[in-house]
mmCIF file of C-alpha atoms and ligand atoms in Angstrom:
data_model
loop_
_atom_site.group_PDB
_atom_site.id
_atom_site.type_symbol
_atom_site.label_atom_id
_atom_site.label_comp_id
_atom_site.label_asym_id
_atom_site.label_seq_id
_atom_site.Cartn_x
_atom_site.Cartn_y
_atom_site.Cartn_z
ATOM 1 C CA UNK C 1 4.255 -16.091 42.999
ATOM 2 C CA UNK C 2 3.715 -13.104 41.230
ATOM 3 C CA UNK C 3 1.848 -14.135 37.779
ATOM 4 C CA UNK C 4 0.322 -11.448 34.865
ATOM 5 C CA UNK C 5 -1.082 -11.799 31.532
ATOM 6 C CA UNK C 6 1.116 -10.837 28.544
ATOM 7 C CA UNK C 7 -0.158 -8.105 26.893
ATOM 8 C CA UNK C 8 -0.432 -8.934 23.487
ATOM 9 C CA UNK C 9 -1.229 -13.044 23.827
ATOM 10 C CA UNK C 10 -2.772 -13.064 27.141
ATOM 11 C CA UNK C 11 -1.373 -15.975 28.321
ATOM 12 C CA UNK C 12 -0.394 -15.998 32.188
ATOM 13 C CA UNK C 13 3.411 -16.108 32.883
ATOM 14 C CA UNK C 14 5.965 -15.375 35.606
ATOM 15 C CA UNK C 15 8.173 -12.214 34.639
ATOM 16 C CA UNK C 16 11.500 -12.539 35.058
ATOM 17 C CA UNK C 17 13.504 -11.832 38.429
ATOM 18 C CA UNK C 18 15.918 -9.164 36.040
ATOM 19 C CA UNK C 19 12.973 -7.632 34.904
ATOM 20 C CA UNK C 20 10.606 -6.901 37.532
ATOM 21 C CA UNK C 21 8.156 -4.390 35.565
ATOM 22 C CA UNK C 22 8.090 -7.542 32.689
ATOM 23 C CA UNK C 23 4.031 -6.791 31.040
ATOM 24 C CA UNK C 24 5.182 -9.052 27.891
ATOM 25 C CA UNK C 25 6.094 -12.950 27.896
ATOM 26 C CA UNK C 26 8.883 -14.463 26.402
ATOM 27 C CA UNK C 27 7.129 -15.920 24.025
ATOM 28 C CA UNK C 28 9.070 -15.144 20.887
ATOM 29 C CA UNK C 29 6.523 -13.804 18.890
ATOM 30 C CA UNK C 30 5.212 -11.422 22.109
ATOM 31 C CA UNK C 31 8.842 -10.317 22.685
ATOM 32 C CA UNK C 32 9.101 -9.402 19.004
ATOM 33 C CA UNK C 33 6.344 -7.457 19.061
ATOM 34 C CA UNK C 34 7.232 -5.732 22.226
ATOM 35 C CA UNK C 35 10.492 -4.819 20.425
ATOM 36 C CA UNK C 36 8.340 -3.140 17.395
ATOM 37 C CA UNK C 37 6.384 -1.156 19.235
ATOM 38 C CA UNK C 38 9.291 0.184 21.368
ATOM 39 C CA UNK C 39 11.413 0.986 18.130
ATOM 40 C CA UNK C 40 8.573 2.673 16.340
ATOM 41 C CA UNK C 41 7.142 4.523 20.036
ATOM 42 C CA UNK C 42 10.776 5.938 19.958
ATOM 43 C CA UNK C 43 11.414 7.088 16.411
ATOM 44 C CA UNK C 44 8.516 9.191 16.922
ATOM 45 C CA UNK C 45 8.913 10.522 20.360
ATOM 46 C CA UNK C 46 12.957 10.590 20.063
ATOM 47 C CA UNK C 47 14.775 13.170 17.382
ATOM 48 C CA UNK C 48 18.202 12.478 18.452
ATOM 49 C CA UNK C 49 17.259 8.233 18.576
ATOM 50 C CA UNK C 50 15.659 9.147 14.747
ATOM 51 C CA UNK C 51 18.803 10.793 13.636
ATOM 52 C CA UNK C 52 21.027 7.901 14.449
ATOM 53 C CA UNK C 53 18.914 5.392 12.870
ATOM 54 C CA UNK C 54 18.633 7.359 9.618
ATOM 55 C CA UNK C 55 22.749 8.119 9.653
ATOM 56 C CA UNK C 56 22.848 4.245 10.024
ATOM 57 C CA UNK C 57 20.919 3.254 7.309
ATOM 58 C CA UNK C 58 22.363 5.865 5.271
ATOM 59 C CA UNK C 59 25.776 4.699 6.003
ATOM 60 C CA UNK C 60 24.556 1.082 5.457
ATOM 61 C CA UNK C 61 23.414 1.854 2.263
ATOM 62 C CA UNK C 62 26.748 3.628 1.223
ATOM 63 C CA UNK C 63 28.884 0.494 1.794
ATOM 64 C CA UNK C 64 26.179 -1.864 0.576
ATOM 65 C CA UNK C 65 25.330 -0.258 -2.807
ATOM 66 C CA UNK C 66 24.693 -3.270 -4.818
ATOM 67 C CA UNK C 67 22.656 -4.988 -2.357
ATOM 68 C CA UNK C 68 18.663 -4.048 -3.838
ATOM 69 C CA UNK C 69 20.147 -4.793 -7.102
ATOM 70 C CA UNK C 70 21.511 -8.155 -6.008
ATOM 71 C CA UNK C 71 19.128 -8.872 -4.083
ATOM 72 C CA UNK C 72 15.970 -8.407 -7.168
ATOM 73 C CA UNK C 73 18.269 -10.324 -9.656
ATOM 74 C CA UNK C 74 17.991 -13.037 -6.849
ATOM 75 C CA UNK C 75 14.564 -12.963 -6.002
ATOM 76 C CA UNK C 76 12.263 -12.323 -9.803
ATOM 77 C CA UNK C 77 9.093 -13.406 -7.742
ATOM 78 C CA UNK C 78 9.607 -10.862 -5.022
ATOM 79 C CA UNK C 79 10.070 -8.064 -7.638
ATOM 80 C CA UNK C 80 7.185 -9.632 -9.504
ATOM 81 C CA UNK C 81 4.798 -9.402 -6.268
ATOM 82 C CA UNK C 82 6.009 -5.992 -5.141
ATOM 83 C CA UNK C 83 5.167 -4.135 -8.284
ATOM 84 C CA UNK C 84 1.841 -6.292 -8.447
ATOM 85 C CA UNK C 85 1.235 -4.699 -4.631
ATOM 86 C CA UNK C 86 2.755 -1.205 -5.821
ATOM 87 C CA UNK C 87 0.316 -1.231 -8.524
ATOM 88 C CA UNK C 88 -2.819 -2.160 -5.803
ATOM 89 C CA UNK C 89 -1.499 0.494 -3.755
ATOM 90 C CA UNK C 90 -1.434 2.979 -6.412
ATOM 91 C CA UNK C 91 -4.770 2.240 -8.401
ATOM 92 C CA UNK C 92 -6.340 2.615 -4.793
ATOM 93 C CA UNK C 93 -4.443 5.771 -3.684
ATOM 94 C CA UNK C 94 -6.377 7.281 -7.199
ATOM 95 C CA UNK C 95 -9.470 6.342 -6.068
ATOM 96 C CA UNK C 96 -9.439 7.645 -3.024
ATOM 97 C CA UNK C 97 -8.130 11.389 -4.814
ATOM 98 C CA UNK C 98 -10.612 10.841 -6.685
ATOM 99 C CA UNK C 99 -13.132 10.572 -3.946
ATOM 100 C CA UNK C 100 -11.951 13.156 -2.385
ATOM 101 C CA UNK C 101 -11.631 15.471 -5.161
ATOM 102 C CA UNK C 102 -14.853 17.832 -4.383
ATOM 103 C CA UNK C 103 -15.956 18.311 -7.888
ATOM 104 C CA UNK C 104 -16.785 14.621 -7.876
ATOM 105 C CA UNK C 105 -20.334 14.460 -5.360
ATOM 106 C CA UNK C 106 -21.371 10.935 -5.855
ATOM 107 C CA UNK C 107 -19.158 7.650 -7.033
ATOM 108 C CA UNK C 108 -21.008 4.513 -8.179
ATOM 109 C CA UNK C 109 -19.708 1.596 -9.889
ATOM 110 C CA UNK C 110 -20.689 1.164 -13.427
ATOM 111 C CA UNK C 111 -20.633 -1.974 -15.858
ATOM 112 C CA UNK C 112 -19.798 0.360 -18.767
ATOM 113 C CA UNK C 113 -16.109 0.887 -19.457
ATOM 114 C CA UNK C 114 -14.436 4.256 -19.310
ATOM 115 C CA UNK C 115 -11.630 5.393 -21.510
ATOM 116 C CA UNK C 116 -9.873 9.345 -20.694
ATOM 117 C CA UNK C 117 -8.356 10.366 -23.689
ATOM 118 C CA UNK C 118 -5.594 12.984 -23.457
ATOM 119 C CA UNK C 119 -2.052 12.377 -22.630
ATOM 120 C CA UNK C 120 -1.640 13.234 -19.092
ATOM 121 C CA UNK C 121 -5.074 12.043 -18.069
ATOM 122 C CA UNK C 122 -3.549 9.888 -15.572
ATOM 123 C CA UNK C 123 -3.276 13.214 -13.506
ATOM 124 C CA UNK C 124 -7.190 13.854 -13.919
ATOM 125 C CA UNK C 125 -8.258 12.693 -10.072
ATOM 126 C CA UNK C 126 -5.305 14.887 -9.244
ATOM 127 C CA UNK C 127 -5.794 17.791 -11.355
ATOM 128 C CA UNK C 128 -9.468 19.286 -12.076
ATOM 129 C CA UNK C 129 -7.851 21.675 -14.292
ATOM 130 C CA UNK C 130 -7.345 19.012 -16.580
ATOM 131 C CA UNK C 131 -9.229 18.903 -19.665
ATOM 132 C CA UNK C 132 -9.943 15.555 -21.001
ATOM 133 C CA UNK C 133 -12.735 13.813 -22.880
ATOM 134 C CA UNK C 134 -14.622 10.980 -21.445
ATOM 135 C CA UNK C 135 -15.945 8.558 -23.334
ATOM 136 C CA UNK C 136 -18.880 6.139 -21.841
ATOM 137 C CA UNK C 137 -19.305 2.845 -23.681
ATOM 138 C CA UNK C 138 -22.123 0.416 -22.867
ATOM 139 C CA UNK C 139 -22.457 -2.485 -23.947
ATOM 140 C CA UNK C 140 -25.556 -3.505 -26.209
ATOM 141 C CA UNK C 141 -27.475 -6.201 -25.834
ATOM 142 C CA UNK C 142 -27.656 -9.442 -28.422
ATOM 143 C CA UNK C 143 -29.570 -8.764 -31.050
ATOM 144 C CA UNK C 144 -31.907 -12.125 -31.296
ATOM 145 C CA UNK C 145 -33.577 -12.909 -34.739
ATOM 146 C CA UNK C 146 -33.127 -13.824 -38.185
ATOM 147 C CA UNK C 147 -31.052 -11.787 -40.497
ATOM 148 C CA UNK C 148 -28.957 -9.886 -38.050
ATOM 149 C CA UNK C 149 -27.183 -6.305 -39.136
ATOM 150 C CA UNK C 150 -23.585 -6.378 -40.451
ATOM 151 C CA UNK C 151 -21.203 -4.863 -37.786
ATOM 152 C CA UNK C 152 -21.428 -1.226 -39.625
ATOM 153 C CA UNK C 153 -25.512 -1.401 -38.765
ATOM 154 C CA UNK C 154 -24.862 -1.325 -35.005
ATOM 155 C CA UNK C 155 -25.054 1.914 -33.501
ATOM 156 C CA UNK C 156 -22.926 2.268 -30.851
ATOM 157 C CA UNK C 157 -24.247 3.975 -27.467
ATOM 158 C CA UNK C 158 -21.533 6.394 -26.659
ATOM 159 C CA UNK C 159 -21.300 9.907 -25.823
ATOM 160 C CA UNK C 160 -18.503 12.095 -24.590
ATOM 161 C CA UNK C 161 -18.083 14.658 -21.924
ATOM 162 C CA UNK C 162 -15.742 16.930 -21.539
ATOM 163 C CA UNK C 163 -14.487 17.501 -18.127
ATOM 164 C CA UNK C 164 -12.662 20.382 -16.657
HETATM 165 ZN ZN1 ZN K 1 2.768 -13.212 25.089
#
């Protein structure tokens, strides 16, 4: 009896006569897994296995052009969450430019809302050549009492600062 413990659940099995060397169950989910790792192990360690797969899809996509199209008419929640996710992804991948961006020392998180006025400032946490103006706007606190000042009374707390 020649037992081992899968790799990825760790449950004891007997590999298979055919495949001696087995390390993975059969387990479905294990063998999956087994076949991920092999496929992305060899697109990265095999040019020639790399160019085949890419000719594939490309040829796939050539004889399937509709099939994206068809496929988010079908499915308005998927396109729905995906550009939710994109828009995660993105909104993160900005914050960590902007973290990264040497120019910016220390980031802290701030109840005060920040507007960037320019067209283009979108490309700020890219760009530090861009100029922009930065406008900081706290919030004041309730005024309590009797008689309280018309709207145009309120001074509002705001500078600017011009980056770049
Ligand atoms: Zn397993």
């Amino acid at each position: 009896m020649d037992e081992r413990r899968c790799r990825y659940c760790q449950k004891v099995f007997q590999p298979s006569k055919y495949q001696p060397l087995q390390v993975v169950c059969s387990e479905k989910a294990c063998q999956q897994r087994r076949r991920v790792e092999y496929r992305r192990q060899k697109l990265t360690a095999d040019e020639e296995y790399r160019q085949v797969c890419q000719d594939s899809s490309r040829k796939w996509r050539s004889r399937n052009r509709d099939y994206w199209k068809q496929y988010r008419e079908k499915h308005p929640d998927a396109v729905t969450r995906n550009r939710d996710q994109q828009q995660a992804r993105d909104r993160k991948q900005r914050l960590h430019d902007l973290a990264n961006n040497t120019s910016v020392l220390d980031l802290k998180r701030s109840a005060a809302s920040i507007w960037l006025l320019r067209a283009g400032a979108e490309d700020l946490a890219n760009n530090n050549s861009v100029s922009a103006q930065v406008w900081v706007i706290e919030p004041l606190p309730r005024r309590i009492g009797p008689g309280s000042e018309s709207c145009k009374q309120q001074r509002a707390g705001a500078f600017s600062v011009s980056a770049g």
